[in-house]
Coordinates of C-alpha atoms in Angstrom, one line a residue:
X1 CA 14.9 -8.2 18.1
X2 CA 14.4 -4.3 18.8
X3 CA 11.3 -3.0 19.6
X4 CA 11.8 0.0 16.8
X5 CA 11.2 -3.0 14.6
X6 CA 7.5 -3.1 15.5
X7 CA 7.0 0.2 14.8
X8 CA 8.4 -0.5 11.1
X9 CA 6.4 -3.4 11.0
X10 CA 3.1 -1.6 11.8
X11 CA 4.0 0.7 9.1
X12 CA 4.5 -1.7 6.6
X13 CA 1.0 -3.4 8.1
X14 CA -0.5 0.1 6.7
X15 CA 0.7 0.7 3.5
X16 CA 0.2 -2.7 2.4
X17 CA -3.5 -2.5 3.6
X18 CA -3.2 0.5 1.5
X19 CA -2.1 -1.1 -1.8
X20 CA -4.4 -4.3 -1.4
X21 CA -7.8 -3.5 0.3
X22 CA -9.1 -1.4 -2.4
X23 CA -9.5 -4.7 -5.0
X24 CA -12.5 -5.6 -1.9
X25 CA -13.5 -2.0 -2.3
X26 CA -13.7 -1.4 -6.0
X27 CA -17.2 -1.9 -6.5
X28 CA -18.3 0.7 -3.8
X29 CA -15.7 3.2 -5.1
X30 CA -17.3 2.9 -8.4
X31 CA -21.1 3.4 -7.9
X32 CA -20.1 6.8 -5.2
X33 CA -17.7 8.3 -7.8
X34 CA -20.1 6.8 -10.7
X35 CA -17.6 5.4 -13.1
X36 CA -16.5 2.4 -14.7
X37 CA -14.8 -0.5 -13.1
X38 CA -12.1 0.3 -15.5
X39 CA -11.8 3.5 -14.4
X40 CA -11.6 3.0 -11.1
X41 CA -9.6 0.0 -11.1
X42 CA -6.4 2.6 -12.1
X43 CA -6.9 2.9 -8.2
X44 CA -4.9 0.3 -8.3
X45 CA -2.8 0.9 -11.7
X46 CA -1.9 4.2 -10.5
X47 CA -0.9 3.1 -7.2
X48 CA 1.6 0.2 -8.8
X49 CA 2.8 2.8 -11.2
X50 CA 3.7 5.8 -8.5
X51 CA 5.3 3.0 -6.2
X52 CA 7.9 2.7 -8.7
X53 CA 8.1 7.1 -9.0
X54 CA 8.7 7.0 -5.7
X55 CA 10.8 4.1 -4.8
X56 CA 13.4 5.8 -7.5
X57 CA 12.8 9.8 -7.5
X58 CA 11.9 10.3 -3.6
X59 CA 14.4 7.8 -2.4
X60 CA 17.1 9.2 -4.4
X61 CA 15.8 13.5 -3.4
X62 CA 16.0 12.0 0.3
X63 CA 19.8 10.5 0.1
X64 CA 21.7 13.1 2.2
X65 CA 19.5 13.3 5.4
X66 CA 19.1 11.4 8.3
X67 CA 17.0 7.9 7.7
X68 CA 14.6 8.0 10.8
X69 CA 13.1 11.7 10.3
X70 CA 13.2 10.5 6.3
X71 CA 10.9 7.8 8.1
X72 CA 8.9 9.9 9.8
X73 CA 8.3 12.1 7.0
X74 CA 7.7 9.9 4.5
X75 CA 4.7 8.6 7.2
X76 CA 3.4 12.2 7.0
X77 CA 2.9 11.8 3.6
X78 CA 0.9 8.3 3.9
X79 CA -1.1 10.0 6.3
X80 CA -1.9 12.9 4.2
X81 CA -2.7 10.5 1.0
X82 CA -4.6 8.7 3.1
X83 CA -6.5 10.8 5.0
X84 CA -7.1 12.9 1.3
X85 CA -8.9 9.4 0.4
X86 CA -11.1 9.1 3.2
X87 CA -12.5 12.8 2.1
X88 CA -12.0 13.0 -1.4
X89 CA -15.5 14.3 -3.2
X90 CA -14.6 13.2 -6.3
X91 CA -12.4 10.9 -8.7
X92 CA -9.6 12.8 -9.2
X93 CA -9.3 13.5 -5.4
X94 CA -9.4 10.0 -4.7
X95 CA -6.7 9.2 -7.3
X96 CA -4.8 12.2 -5.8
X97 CA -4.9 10.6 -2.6
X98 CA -3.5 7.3 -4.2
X99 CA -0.7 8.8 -5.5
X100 CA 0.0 10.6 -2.4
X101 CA 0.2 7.6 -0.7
X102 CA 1.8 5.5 -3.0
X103 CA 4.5 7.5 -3.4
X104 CA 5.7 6.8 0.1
X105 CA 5.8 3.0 -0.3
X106 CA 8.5 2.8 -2.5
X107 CA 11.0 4.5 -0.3
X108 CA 9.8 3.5 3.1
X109 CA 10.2 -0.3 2.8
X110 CA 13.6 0.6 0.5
X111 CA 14.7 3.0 3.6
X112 CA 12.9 1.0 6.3
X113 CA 15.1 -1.9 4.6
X114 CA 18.1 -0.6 5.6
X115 CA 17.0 1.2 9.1
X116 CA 15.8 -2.3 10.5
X117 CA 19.3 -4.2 9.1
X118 CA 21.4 -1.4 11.1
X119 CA 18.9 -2.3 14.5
X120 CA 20.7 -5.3 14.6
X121 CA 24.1 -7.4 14.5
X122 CA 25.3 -8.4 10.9
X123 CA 24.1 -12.3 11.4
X124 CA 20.4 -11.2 12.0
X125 CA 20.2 -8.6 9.0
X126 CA 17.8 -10.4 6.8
X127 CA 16.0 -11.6 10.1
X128 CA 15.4 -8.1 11.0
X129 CA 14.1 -7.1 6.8
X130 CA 12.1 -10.5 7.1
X131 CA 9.9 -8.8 10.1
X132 CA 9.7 -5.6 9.1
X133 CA 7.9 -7.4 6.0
X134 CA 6.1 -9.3 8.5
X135 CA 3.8 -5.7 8.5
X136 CA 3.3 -6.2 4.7
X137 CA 2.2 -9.8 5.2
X138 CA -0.2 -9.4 8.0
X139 CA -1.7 -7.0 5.6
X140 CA -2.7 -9.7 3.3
X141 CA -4.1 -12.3 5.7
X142 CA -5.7 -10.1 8.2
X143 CA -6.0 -6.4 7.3
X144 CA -7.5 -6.8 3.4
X145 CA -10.5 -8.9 5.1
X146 CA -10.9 -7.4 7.9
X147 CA -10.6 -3.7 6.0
X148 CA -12.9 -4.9 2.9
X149 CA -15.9 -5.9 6.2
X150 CA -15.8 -2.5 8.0
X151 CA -15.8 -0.9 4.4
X152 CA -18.9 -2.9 3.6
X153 CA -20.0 -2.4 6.8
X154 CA -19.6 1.2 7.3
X155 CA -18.4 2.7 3.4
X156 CA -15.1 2.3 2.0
X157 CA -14.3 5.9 4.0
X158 CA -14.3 4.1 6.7
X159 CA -11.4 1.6 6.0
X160 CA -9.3 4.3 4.6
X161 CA -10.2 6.7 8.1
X162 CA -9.0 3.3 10.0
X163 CA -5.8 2.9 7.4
X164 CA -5.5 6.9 8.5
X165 CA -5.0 5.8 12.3
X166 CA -2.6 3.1 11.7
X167 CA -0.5 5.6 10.0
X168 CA -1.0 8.2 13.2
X169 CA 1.0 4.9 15.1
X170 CA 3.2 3.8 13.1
X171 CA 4.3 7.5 13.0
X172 CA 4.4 7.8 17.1
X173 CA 6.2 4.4 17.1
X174 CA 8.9 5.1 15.1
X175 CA 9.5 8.6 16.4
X176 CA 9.5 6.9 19.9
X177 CA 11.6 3.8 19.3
X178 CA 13.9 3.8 16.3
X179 CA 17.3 4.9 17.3
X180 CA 18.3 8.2 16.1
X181 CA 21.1 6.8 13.9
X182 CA 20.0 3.4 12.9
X183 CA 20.5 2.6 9.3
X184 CA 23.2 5.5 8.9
X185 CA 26.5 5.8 7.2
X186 CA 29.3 7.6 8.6
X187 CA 28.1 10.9 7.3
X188 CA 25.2 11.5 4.9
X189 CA 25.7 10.2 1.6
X190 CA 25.8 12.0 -1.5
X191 CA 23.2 11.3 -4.5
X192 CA 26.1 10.6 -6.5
X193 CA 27.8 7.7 -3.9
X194 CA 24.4 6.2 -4.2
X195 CA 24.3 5.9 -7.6
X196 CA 28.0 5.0 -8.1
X197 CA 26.4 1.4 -6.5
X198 CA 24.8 0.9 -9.7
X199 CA 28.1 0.3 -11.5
X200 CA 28.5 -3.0 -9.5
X201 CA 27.0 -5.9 -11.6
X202 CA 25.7 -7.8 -8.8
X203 CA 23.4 -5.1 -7.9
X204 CA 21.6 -5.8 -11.8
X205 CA 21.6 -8.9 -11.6
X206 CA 20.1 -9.4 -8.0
X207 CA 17.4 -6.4 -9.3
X208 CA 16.5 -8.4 -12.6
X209 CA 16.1 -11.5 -9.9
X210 CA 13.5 -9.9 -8.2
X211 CA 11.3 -8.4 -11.0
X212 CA 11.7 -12.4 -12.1
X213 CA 11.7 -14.5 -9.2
X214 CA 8.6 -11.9 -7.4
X215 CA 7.1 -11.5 -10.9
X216 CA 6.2 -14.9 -11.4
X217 CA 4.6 -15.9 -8.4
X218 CA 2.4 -12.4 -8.8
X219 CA 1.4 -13.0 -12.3
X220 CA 0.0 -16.5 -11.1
X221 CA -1.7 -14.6 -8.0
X222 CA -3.4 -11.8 -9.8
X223 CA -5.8 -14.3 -11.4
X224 CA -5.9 -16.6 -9.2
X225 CA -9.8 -15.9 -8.5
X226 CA -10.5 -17.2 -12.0
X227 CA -8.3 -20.4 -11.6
X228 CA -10.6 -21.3 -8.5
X229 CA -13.8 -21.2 -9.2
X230 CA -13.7 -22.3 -12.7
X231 CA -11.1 -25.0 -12.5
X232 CA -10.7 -25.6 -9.2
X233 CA -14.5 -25.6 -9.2
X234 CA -14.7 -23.6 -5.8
X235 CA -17.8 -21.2 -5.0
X236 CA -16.5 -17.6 -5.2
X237 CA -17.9 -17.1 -1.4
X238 CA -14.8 -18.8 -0.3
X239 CA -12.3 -17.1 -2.4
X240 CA -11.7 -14.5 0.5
X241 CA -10.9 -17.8 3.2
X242 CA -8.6 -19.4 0.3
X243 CA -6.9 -16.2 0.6
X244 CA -6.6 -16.3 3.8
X245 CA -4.9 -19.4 3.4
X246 CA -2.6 -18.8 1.2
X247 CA -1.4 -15.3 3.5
X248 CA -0.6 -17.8 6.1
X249 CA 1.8 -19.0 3.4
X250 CA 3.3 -15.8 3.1
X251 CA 3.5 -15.2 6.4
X252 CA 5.6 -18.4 7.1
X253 CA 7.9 -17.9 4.2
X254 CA 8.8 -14.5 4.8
X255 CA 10.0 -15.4 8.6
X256 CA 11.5 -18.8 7.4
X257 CA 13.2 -16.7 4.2
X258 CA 14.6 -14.1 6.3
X259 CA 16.0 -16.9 8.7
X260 CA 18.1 -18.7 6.3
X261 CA 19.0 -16.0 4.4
X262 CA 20.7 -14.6 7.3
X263 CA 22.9 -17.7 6.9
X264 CA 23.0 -17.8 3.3
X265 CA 21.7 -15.1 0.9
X266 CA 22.3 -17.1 -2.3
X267 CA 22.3 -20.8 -1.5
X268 CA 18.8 -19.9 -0.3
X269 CA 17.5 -18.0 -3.3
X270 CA 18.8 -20.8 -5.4
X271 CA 17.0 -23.3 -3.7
X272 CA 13.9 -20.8 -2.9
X273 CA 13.2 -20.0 -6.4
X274 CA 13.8 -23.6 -7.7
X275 CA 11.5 -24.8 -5.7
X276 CA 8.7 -22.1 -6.0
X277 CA 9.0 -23.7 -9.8
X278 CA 8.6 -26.6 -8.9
X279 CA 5.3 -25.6 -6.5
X280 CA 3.9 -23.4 -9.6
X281 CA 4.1 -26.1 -12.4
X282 CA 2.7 -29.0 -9.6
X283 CA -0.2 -25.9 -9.2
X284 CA -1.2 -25.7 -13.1
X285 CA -1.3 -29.5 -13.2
X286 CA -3.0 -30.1 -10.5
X287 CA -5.7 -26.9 -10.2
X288 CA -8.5 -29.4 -10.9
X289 CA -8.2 -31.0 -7.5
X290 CA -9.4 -28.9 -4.5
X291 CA -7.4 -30.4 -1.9
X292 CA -3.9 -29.9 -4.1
X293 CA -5.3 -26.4 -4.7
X294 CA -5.0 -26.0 -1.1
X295 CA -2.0 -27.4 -0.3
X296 CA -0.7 -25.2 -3.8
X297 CA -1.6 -22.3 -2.7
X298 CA -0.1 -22.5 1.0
X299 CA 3.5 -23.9 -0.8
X300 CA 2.9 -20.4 -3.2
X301 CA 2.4 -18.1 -0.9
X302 CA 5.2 -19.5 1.2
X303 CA 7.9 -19.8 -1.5
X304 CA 7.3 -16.8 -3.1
X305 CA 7.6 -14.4 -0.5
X306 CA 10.7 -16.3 1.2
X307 CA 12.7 -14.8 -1.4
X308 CA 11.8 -11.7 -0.4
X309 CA 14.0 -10.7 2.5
X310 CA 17.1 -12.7 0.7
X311 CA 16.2 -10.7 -2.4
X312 CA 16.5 -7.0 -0.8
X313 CA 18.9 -8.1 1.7
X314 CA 21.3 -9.1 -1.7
X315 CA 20.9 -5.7 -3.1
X316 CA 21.3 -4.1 -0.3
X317 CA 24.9 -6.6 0.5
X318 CA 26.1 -5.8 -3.0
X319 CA 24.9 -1.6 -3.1
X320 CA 27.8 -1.8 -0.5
X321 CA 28.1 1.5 1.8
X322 CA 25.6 3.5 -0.1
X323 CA 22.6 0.7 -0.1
X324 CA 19.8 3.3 0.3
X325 CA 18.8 4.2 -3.3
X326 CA 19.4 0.6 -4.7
X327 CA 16.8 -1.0 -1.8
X328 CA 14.8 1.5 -2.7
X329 CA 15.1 0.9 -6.6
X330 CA 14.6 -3.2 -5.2
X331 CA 11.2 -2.4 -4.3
X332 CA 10.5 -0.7 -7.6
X333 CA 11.4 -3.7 -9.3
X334 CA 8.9 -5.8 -6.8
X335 CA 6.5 -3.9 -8.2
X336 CA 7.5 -4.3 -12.1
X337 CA 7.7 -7.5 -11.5
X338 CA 4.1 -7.3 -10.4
X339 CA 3.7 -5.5 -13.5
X340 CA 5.3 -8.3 -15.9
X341 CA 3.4 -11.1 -13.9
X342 CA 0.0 -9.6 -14.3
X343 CA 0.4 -8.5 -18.0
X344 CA 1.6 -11.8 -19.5
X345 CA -0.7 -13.6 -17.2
X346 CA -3.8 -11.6 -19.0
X347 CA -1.7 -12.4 -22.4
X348 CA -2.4 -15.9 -22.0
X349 CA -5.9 -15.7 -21.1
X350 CA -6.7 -13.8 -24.1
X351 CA -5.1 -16.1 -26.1
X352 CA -7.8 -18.7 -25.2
X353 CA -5.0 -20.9 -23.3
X354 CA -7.1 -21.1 -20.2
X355 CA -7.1 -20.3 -16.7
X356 CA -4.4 -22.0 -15.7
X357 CA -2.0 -20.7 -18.4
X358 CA -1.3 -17.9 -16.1
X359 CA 0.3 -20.2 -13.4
X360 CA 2.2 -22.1 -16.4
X361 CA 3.3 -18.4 -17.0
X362 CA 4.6 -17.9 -13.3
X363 CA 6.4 -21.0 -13.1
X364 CA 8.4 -20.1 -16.7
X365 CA 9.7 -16.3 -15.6
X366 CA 10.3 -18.1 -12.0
X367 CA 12.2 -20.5 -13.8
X368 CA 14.4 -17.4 -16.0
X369 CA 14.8 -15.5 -12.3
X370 CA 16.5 -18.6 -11.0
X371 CA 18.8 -19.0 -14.5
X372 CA 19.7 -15.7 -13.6
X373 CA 20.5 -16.2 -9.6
X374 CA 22.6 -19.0 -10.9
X375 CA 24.6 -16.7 -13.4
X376 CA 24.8 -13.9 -10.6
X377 CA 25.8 -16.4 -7.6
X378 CA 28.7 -18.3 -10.0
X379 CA 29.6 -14.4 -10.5
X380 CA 29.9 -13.9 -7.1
X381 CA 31.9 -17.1 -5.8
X382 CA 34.4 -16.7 -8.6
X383 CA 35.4 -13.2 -7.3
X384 CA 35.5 -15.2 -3.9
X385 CA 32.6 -12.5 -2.3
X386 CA 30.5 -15.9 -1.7
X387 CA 27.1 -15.3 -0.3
X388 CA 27.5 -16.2 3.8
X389 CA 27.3 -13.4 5.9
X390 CA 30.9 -13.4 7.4
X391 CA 31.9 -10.1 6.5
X392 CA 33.4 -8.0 9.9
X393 CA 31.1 -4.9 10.8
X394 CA 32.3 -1.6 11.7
X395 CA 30.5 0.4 14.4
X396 CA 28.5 2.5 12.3
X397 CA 27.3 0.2 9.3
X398 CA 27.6 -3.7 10.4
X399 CA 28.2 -5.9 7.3
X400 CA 27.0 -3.2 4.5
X401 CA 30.4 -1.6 3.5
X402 CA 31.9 -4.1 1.4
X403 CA 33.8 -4.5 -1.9
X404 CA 31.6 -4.0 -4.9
X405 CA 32.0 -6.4 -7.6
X406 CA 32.4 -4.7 -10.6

């Protein structure tokens, strides 16, 4: 794989760290800037929410130029969010900083997307997306514990001044090693030749698969603490080394995703989601038994995020030669279906169905993702567009300009 890869992959590594360490943080940022946990928890809110801002409006304002500077620019203003967090002297500086930073996220993983896939040949495309996620991954299993111990440690400025650096590199890598043309189209493309990939059908459906197929593995996630100490029966000291455990699961699904995605985008979704089903109902009936809580959350975290390279790589197939606005718009939806996940879990709860009804939750809009992969890959053999990567490249864009199906 290319080296520029790295560099994408260390910026992924940073604003992931970004998104998640501040859950680990939350009750330091309260007592400084002496609100409520509420209050600061839309730390977290607002980030989700100007993800999607960004993943739409910036990608779409940034269309016409040149990926890599778009890269480096968009690292800029990750760097300034950040660094705006580490000083901020009050609440709405620190949310300021959030926003700042969040904003970025949408469109560099939607961009970065389709940079890494133009690195390399067209039967190593969803390889190449698989380890540029491989930043956002690492984030989970070693940056959120690592960044929540120096913050408790040294102050929470001190994780966000370290998230600061990692920006400074990922900035000096890509400048350094991305090719000057990777990820471009013969000529810059017009706002309008992006959006004119929304009329293909494919491109919907393989969107509403993600807020789905992602969404339900999230919503059993985000309250996952609760299902483990008080059905699972574990002490909450070891909820950080659970984690842990179940990043390792991301970790491995992401690489094994992107792999056989790269032979087959939609055989493998099909059998990806099904079986992350599978995994999340086994989970809710089993949550009383430590050792299947384990072995759960490993098969979870694994499942769930291999459908992510398949799942951007599919928009990005189906977006045809203007694919930069609908990754982008991809990642959005990762993040509504973040949203969706989180806010039906919490509907359960309050309806006094129990811990585990959040899981149950998961494994019933994982189960409506795949109806709808099933729908969109019948679609997409009828009009004889299949899902194995065959198509013939052309030297500037290998494998992305294809027939869209309307």
């Amino acid at each position: 794989m290319p080296v520029g890869l790295i560099a994408l992959a260390l910026g992924g590594f940073g604003i992931g760290l970004t998104e998640f360490v501040i859950a680990g943080l939350l009750p330091q940022v309260a007592a400084d800037f002496a609100v409520s946990e509420a209050s600061a928890g839309w730390f977290i809110s607002g980030y989700a929410l100007s993800v999607v801002v960004g993943a739409l409006g910036l990608t779409a304002a940034v269309t016409r130029f040149h990926r890599k500077p778009v890269l480096g620019a968009l690292l800029v203003l990750f760097i300034a969010g950040n660094l705006l967090s580490a000083t901020a002297d009050g609440y709405w500086a620190m949310m300021a900083g959030r926003v700042i930073a969040a904003l970025s996220h949408g469109a560099f993983f939607g961009i970065g997307a389709v940079v890494a896939a133009g690195m390399v040949p067209a039967t190593k495309k969803a390889g190449a997306i698989a380890l540029m996620f491989t930043g956002l991954t690492a984030a989970n299993v070693l940056g959120v514990p690592f960044g929540t111990l120096l913050g408790q440690a040294a102050g929470w400025r001190a994780t966000f001044w370290a998230i600061t650096v990692i920006g400074v590199a990922a900035l000096a890598g890509i400048l350094a090693l991305v090719p000057k043309s990777a990820g471009d189209t013969e000529g810059a493309a017009s706002l309008r030749s992006e959006l004119r990939a929304f009329r293909s059908g494919q491109v919907w459906l393989s969107i509403v698969v993600t807020i789905l197929g992602f969404g339900g593995m999230f919503g059993a996630f985000t309250y996952i603490a609760y299902t483990l100490t008080e059905v699972s029966g574990f002490a909450a000291s070891t909820v950080p080394w659970l984690l842990i455990v179940f990043g390792v699961g991301l970790f491995a699904g992401n690489t094994l995703g992107g792999k056989a995605a790269d032979r087959n985008v939609d055989r493998t979704l099909l059998v990806v989601l099904g079986a992350l089903t599978v995994v999340l109902a086994g989970f809710a009936l089993a949550a009383t038994n430590p050792v299947l809580t384990v072995i759960s959350l490993v098969l979870m975290g694994g499942f769930g995020f291999a459908t992510v390279p398949g799942l951007q790589m599919r928009v990005m197939k189906y977006a045809s030669g203007a694919p930069t606005l609908a990754s982008g718009a991809n990642i959005g939806a990762f993040n509504v279906g973040n949203a969706l996940g989180a806010w039906l879990g919490g509907v359960t709860i309050t309806a006094g169905l129990g811990y585990t009804s959040p899981i149950w939750a998961g494994a019933a809009i994982t189960l409506a993702g795949l109806a709808v992969m099933a729908f969109a890959a019948a679609g997409a053999k009828k009009t004889g567009r299949g899902s194995r990567n065959t198509a013939r490249a052309t030297p500037k864009e290998p494998a992305l300009r294809q027939p869209t199906l309307r």
